[in-house]
Coordinates of C-alpha atoms (C1' of nucleotides) in Angstrom, one line a residue:
Chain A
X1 CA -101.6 13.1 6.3
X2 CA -98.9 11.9 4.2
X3 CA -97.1 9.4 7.0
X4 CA -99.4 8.1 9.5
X5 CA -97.5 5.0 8.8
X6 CA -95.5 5.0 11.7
X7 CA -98.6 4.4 14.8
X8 CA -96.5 2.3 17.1
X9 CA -96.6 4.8 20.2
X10 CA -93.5 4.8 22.2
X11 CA -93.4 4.1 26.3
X12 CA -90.8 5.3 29.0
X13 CA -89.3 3.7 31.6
X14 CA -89.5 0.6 29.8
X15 CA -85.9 -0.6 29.7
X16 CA -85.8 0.2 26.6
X17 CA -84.4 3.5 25.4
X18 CA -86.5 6.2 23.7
X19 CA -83.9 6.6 20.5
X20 CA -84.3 2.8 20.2
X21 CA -87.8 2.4 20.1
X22 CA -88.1 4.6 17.4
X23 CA -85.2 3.3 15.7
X24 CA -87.1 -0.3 15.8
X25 CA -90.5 1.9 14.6
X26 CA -88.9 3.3 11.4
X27 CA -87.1 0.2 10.8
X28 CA -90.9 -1.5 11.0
X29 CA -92.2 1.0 9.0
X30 CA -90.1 1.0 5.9
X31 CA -91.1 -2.3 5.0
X32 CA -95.3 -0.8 5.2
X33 CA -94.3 1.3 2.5
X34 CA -93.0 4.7 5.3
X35 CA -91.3 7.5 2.9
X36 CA -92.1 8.6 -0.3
X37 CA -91.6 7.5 -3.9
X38 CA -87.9 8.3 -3.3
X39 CA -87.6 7.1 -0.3
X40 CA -87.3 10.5 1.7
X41 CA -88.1 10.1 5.1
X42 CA -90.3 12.6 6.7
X43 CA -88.1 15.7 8.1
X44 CA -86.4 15.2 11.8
X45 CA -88.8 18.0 13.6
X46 CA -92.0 16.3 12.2
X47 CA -90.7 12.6 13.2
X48 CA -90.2 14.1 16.7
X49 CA -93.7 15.8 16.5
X50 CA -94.9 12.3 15.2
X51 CA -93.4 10.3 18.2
X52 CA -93.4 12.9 20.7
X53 CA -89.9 13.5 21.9
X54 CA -87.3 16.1 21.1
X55 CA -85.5 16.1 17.9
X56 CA -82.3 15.0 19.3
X57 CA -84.2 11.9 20.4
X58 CA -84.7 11.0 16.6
X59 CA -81.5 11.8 15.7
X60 CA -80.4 9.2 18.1
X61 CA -82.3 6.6 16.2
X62 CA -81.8 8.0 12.7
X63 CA -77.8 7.8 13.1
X64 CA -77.8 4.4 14.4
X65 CA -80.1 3.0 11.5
X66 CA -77.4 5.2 8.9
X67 CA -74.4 3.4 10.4
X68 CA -76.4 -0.1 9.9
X69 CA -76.6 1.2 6.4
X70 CA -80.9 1.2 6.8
X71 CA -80.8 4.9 6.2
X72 CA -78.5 7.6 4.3
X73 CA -78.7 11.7 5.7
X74 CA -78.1 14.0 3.8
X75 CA -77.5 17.6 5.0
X76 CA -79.9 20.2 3.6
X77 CA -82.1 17.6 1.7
X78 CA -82.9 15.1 3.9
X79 CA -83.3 11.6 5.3
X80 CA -83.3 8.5 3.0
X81 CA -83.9 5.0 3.0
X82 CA -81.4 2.3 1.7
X83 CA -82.4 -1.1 1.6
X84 CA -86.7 -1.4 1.1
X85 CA -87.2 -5.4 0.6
X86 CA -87.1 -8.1 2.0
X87 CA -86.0 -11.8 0.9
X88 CA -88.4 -13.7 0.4
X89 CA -86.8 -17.5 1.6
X90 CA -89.4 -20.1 0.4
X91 CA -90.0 -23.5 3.3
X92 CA -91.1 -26.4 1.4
X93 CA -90.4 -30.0 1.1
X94 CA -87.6 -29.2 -1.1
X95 CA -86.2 -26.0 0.6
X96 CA -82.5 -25.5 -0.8
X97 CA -80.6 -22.5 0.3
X98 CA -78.4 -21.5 -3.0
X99 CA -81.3 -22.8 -5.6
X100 CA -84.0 -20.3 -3.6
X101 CA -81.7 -17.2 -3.5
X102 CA -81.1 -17.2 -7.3
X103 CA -84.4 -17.2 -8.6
X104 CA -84.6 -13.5 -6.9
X105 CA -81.7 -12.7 -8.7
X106 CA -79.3 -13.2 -5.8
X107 CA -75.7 -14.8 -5.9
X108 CA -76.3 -17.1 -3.0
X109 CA -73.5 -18.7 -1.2
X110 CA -73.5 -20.9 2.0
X111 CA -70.1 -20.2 3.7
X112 CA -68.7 -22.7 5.8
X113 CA -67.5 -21.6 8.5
X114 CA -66.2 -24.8 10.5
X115 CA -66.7 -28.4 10.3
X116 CA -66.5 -30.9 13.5
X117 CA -67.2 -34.2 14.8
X118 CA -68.5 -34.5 18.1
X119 CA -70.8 -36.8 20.0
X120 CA -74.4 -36.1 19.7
X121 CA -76.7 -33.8 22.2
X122 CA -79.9 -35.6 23.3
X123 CA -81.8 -33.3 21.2
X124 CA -79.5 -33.8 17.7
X125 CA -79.4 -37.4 18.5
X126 CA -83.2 -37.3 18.8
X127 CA -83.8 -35.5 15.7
X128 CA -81.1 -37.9 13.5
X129 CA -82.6 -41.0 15.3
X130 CA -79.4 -42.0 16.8
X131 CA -77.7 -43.0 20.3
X132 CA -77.2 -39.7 22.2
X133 CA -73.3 -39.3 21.9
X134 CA -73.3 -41.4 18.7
X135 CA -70.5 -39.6 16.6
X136 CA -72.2 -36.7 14.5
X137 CA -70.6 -34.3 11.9
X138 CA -71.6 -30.6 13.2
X139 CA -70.9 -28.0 10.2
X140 CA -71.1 -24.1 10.8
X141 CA -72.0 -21.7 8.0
X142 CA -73.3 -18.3 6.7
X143 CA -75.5 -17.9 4.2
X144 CA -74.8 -15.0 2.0
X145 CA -77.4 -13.2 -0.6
X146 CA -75.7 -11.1 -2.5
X147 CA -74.0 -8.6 -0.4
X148 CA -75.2 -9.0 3.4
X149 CA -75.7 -12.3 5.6
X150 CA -79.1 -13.6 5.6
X151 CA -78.5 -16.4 7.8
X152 CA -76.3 -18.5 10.0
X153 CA -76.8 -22.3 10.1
X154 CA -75.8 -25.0 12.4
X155 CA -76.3 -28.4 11.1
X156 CA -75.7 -32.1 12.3
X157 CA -75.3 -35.1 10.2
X158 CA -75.0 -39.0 11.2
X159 CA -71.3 -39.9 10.8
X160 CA -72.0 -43.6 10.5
X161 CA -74.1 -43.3 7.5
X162 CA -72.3 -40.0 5.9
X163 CA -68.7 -40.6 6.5
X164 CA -67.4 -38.6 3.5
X165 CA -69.8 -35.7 4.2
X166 CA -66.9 -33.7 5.5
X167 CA -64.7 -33.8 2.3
X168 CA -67.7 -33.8 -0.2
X169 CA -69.7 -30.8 1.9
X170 CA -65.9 -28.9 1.6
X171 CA -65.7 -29.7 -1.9
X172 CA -68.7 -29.1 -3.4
X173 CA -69.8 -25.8 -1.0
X174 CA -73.3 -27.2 -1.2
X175 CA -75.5 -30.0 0.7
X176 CA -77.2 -31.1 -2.2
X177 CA -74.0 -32.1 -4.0
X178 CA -72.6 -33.5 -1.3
X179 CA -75.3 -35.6 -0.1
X180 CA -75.5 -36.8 -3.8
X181 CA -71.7 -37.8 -3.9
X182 CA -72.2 -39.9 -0.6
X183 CA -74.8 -41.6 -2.9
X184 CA -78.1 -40.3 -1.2
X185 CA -80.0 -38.9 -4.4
X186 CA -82.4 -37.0 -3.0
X187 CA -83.9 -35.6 0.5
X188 CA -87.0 -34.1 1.4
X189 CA -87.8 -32.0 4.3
X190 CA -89.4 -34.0 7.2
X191 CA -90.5 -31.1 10.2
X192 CA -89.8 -27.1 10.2
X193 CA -90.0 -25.4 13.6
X194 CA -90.2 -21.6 13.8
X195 CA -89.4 -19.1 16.8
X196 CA -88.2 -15.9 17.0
X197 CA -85.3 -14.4 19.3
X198 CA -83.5 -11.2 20.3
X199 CA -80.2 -11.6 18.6
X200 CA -77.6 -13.0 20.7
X201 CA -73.8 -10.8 20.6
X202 CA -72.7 -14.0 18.1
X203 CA -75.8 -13.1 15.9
X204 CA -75.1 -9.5 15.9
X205 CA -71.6 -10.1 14.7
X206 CA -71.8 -12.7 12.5
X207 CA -74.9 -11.6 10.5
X208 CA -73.9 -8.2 11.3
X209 CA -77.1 -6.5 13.0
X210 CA -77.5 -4.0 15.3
X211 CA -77.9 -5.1 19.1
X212 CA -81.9 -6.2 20.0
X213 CA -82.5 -6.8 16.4
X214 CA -85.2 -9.8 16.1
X215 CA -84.0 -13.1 14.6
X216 CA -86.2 -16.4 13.2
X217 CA -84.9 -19.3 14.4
X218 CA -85.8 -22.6 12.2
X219 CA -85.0 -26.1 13.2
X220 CA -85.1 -28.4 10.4
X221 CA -85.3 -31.8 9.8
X222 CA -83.9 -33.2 6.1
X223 CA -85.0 -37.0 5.4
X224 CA -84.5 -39.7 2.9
X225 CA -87.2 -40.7 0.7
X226 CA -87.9 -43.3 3.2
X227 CA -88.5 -41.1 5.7
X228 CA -85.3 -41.9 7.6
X229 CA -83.7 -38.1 8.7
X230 CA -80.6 -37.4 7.5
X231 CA -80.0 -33.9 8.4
X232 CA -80.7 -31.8 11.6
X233 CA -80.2 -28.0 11.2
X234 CA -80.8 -25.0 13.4
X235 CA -80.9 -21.6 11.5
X236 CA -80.4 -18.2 12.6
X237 CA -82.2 -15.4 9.9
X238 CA -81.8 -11.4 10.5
X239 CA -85.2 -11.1 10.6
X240 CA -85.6 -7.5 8.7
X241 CA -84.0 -9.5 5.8
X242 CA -86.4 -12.2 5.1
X243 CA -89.7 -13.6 5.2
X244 CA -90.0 -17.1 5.6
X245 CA -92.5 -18.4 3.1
X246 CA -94.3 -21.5 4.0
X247 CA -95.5 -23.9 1.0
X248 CA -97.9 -26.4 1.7
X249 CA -98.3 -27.1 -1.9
X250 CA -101.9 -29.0 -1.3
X251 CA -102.4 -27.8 -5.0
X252 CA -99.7 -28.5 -7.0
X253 CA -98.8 -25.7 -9.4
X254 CA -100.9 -25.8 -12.4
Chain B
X1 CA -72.0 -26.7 35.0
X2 CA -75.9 -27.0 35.7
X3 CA -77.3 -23.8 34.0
X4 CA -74.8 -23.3 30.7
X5 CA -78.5 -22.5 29.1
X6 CA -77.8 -19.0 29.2
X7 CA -75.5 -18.4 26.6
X8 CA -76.7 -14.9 25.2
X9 CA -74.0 -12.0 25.8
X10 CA -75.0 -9.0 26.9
X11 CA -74.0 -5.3 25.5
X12 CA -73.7 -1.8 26.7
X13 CA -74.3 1.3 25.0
X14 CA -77.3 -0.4 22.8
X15 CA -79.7 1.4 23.5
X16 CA -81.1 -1.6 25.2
X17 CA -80.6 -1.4 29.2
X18 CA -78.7 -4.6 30.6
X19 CA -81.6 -5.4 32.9
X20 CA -83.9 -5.5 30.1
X21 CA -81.0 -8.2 28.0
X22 CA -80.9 -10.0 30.9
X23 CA -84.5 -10.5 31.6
X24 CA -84.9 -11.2 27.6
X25 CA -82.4 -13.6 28.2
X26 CA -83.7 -15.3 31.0
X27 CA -87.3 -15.2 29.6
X28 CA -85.7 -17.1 26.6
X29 CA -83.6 -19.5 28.3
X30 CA -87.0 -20.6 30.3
X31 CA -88.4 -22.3 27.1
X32 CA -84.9 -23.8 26.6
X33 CA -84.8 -26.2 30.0
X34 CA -83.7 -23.2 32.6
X35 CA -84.3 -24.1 35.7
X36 CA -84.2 -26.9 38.0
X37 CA -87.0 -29.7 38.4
X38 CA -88.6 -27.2 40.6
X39 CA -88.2 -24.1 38.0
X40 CA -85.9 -22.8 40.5
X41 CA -83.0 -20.5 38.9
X42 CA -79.8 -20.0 40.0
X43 CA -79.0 -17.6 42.8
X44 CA -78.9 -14.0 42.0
X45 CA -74.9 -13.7 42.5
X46 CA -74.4 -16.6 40.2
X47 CA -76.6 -15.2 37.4
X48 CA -74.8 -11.7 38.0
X49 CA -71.5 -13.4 37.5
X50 CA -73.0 -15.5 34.4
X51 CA -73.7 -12.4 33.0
X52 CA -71.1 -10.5 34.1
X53 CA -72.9 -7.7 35.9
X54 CA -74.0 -6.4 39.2
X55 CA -75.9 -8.2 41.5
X56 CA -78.7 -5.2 41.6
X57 CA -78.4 -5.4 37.7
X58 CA -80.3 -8.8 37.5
X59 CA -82.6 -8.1 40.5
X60 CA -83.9 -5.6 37.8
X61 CA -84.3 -8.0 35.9
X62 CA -86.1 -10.6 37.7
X63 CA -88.5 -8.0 39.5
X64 CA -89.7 -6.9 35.9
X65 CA -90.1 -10.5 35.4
X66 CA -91.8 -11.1 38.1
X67 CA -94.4 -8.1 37.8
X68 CA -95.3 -9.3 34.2
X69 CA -96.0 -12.9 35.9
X70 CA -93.1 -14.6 34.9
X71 CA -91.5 -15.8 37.7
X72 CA -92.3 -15.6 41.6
X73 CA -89.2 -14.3 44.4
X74 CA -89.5 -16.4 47.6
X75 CA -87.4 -14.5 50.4
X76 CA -84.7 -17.1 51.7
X77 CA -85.7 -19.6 48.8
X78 CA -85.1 -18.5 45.4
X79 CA -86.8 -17.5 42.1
X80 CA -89.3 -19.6 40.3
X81 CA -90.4 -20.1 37.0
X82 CA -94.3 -19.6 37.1
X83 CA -95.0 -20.1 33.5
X84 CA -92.9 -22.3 31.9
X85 CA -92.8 -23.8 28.2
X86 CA -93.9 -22.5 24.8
X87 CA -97.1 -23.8 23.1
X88 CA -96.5 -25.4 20.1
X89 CA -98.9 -24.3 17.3
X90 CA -99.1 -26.3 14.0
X91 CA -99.2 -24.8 10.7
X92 CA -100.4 -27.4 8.3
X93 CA -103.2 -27.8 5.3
X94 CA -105.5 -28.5 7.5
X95 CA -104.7 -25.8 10.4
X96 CA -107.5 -24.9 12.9
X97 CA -106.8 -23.1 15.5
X98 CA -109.1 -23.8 18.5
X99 CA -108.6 -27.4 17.4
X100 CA -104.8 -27.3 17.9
X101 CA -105.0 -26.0 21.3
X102 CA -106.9 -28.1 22.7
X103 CA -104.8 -31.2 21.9
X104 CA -102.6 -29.6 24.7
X105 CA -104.7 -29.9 26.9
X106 CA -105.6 -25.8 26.9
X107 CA -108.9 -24.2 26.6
X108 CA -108.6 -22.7 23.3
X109 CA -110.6 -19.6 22.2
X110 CA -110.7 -17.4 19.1
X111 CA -112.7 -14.0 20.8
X112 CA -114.1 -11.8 18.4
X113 CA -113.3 -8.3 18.8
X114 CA -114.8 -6.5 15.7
X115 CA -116.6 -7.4 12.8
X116 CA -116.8 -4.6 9.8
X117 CA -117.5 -4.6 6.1
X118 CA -115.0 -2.5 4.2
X119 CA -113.9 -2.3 0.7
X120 CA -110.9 -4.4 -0.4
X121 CA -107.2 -3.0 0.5
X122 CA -104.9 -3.4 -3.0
X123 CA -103.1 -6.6 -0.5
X124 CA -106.6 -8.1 0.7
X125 CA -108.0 -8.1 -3.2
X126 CA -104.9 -9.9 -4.6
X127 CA -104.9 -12.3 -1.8
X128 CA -108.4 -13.1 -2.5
X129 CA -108.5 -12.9 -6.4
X130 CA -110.9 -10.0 -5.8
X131 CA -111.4 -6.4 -7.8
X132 CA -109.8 -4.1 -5.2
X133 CA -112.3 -2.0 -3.4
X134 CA -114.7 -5.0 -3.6
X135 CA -116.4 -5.7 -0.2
X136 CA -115.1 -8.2 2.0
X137 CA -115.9 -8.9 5.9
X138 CA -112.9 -8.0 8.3
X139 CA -112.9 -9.7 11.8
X140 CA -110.4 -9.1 14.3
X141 CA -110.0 -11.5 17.1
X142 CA -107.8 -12.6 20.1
X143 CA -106.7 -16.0 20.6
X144 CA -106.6 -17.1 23.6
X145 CA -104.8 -20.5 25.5
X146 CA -105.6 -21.1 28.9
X147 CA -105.2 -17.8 31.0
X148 CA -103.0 -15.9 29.0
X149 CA -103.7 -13.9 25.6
X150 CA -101.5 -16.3 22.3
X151 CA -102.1 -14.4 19.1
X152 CA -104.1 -11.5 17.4
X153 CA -106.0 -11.9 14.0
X154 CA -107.2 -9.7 11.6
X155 CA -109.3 -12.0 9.0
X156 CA -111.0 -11.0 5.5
X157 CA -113.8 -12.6 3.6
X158 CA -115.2 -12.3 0.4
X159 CA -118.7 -10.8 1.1
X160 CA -120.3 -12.3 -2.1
X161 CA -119.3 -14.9 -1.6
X162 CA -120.3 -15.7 2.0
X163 CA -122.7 -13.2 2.7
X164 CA -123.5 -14.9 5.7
X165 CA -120.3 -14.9 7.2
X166 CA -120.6 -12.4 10.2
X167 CA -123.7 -13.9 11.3
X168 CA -122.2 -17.3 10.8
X169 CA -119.0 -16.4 12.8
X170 CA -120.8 -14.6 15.9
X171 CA -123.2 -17.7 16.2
X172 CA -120.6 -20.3 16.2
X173 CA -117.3 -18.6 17.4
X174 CA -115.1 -20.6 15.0
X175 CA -113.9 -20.3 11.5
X176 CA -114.7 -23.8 10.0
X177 CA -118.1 -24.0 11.3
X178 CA -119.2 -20.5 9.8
X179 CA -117.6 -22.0 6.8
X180 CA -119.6 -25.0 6.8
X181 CA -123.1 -23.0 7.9
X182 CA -122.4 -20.9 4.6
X183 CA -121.8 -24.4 2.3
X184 CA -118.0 -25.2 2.6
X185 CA -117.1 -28.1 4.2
X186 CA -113.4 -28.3 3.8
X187 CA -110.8 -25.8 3.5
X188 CA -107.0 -26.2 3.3
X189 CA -104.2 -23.4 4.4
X190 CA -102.6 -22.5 0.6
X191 CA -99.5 -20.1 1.6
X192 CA -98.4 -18.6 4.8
X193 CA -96.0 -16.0 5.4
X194 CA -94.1 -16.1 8.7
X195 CA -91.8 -12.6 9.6
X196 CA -90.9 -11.3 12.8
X197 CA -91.3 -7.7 14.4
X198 CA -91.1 -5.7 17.6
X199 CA -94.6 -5.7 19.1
X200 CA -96.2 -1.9 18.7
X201 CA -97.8 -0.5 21.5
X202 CA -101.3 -2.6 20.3
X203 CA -99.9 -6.1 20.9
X204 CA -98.6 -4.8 23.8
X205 CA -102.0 -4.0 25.1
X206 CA -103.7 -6.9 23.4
X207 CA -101.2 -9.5 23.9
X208 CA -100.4 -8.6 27.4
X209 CA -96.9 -8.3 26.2
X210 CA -93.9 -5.6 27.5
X211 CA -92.4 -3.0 25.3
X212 CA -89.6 -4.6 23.1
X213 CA -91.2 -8.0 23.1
X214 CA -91.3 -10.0 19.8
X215 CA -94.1 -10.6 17.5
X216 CA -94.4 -13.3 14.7
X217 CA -96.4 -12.5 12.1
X218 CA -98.1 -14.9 9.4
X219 CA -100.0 -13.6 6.3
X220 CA -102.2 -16.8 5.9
X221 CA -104.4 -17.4 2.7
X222 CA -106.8 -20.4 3.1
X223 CA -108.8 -21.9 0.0
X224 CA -111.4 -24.1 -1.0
X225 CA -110.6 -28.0 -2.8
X226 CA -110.9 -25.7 -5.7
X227 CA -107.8 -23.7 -5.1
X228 CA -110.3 -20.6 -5.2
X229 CA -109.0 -18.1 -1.8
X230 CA -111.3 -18.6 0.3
X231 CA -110.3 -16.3 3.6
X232 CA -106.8 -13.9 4.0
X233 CA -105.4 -13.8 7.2
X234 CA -102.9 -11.9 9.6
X235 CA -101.8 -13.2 12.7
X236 CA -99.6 -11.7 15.3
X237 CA -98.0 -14.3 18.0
X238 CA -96.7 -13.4 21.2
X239 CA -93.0 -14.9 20.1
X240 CA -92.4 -16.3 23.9
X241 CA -95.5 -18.5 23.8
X242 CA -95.7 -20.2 20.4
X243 CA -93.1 -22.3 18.4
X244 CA -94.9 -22.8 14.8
X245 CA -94.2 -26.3 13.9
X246 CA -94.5 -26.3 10.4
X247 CA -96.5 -29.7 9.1
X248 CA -95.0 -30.1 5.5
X249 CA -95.9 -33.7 5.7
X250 CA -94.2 -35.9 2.5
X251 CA -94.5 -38.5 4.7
X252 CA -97.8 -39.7 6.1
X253 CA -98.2 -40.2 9.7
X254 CA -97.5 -43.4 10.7
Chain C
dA1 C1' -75.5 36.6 -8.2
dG2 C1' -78.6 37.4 -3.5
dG3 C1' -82.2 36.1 -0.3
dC4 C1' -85.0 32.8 1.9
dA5 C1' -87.1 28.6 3.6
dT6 C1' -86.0 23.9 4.6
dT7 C1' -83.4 20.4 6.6
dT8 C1' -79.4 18.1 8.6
dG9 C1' -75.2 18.8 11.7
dT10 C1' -73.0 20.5 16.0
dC11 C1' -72.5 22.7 20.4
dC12 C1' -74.1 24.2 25.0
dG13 C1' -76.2 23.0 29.6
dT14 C1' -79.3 20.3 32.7
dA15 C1' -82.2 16.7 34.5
dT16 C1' -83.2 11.8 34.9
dG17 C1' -82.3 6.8 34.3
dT18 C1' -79.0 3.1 34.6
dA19 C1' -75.1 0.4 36.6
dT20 C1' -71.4 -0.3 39.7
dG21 C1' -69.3 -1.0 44.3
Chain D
dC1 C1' -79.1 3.1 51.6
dC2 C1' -75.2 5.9 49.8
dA3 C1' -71.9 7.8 46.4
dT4 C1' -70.1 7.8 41.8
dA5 C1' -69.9 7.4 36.7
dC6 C1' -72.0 7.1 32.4
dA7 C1' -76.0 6.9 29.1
dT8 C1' -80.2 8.9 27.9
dA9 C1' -83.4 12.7 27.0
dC10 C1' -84.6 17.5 26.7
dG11 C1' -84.3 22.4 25.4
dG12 C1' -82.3 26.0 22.9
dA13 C1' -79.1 28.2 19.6
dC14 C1' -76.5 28.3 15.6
dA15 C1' -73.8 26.5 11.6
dA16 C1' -73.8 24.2 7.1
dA17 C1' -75.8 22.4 2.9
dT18 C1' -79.6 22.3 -0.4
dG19 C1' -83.0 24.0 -3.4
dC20 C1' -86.1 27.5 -5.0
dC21 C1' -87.5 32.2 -6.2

DNA sequence: AGGCATTTGTCCGTATGTATG
DNA sequence: CCATACATACGGACAAATGCC
């Protein structure tokens, strides 16, 4: 059979509605290759056949992946997918947001969304090797690629040593650049930590997903050269939009 | 206020019921410090009104927490947190899996659940630098951490390589030594994909997790000093038990 | 054009699950 | 435990759009 694709059997009385199991199923499937070469989903009565519930049941989940713009119906012809890929969002000693997004052809843009100093949590003052409550610059922002928000970032920086990193991160739009103007040339990243989450009601609005939708949470630790950290971040991807890839680099490219 | 921890809202009409957010939310707020010194929660009518829902709401909640084995009622004393923190599994060059485990103190285990020789998928062959359709040994196991079921593999080997191999892995029961019995003493982890999912109905049966839960996956290649692929790997994590703490190491341990 | 099969869209009623008070 | 309101799921029937003969 053409679409076998789709094997993750659904379950009742599980908390979790039928409609949005499947919805979750299709959305898993689409990136294992589920549809045709134009994308044509399988008709309505054979997904229910498929799944095992009535057809209403997967019209349930059809229309709530159309209006997060996963799928497009179209009466008489069928059901279609939108948006196939994936980002793929390289982790490496060097990660930078903007520089990783345009390779792929992507306009990337980290938004800031607020900018605040407040005293240090035990676990920010932990990462940044300060005094908990030791003045810290917090900065919100949203990472955009291309159209649709990849990510959502909070990040921590030591006040003492940065005290222009406010004006220089609002000027330039980009941590590199401003780290550079407060005359640190050049970071590396020290630690990575990665967890996933259901999306909380700020994830859903902010990176705009559907409620239950899955998100990777990284914490991130920027240092100097010296190994001294200058940077503690927590960030928030929509999961279905990216694949975190992980370089070692233990052989350099040749 | 004592237990802020729980910060996720909760939303109607999501296709996800509120009990089930809730006990998602509590499940995740136990890795974050929720909880007294004891792993005691909060009374039932002050996590209702944290939430904002009925009392009868979150004893939904906890009772489906408590039948999966995450927490413990005590009539006239209050809920418990049975299992409590995440393990914490490195990803590095050198990563091992049994060996990671048990520098926390857990029984690690990597059981072997099937061991077949197949020709190459188009994704196995590139990973390994192999014609497709050439044969390569596939081993699925489950890891295992103490009691409780971490993360399922499905692993592929070049069978001209190391003919050996299934004999190799079913003698020793670990990776590295198979490797070593068939000639290579050192590999290191090349590239590794982390992405997150909604479990299908096998991890829930394998992983001992409940419908909705969350998956991370890694696509893992491991390769010789040479740089040659050595073994391809996927790995799905029950999300609630692992953090991946990515080892990019620029800087030596000190 | 007409006729027909396919596929999505809309309406009805009914039973069960979820959530509140 | 009870009563009430709403969301979910099912079954069936028919309308509307598309494409093909």
């Amino acid at each position: 059979m053409a679409s076998d694709i789709i094997r993750s059997d659904i379950g009742r009385r599980t908390g979790i509605a039928l409609w949005r199991q499947i919805a979750d199923a299709i959305r898993a499937g689409i990136s294992s290759g589920l549809g045709d070469e134009n994308g044509k989903l399988p008709p309505e009565t054979e997904l229910a056949e498929q799944f095992g519930v009535n057809r209403h049941t997967v019209r349930s989940a059809i229309s709530a992946l159309v209006s997060d713009g996963i799928l497009r119906a179209e009466q008489g012809r069928g059901t279609f997918i939108i948006r196939p890929e994936r980002l793929t969002y390289p982790i490496s000693k060097r990660t930078r947001f903007s520089a990783s997004l345009a390779e792929q052809g992507q306009k990337g843009e980290a938004r800031i969304m607020s900018s605040e100093i407040m005293p240090a949590s035990a676990e920010v003052a932990k990462a940044l090797a300060l005094e908990t409550e030791a003045p810290v610059l917090q900065i919100r922002s949203v990472g955009i690629g291309g159209e649709t928000p990849i990510s959502r970032t909070t990040a921590w920086f030591d006040c003492h040593r940065f005290p222009q990193m406010a004006d220089n991160l609002a000027r330039f739009g980009s941590v590199t650049k401003a780290f550079a103007a407060c005359g640190l040339d050049d970071y590396l990243r020290k630690s990575t930590m990665v967890e996933a989450y259901h999306a909380t009601l700020d994830d859903i609005e902010i990176l705009r997903l559907s409620p239950g939708s899955i998100v990777l949470v990284t914490l991130a630790t920027n240092a100097d050269l010296q190994g001294r950290p200058v940077q503690f971040s927590k960030t928030r991807f929509a999961a279905d939009r990216v694949s975190l890839q992980i370089e070692l680099d233990p052989f350099k490219q040749d």
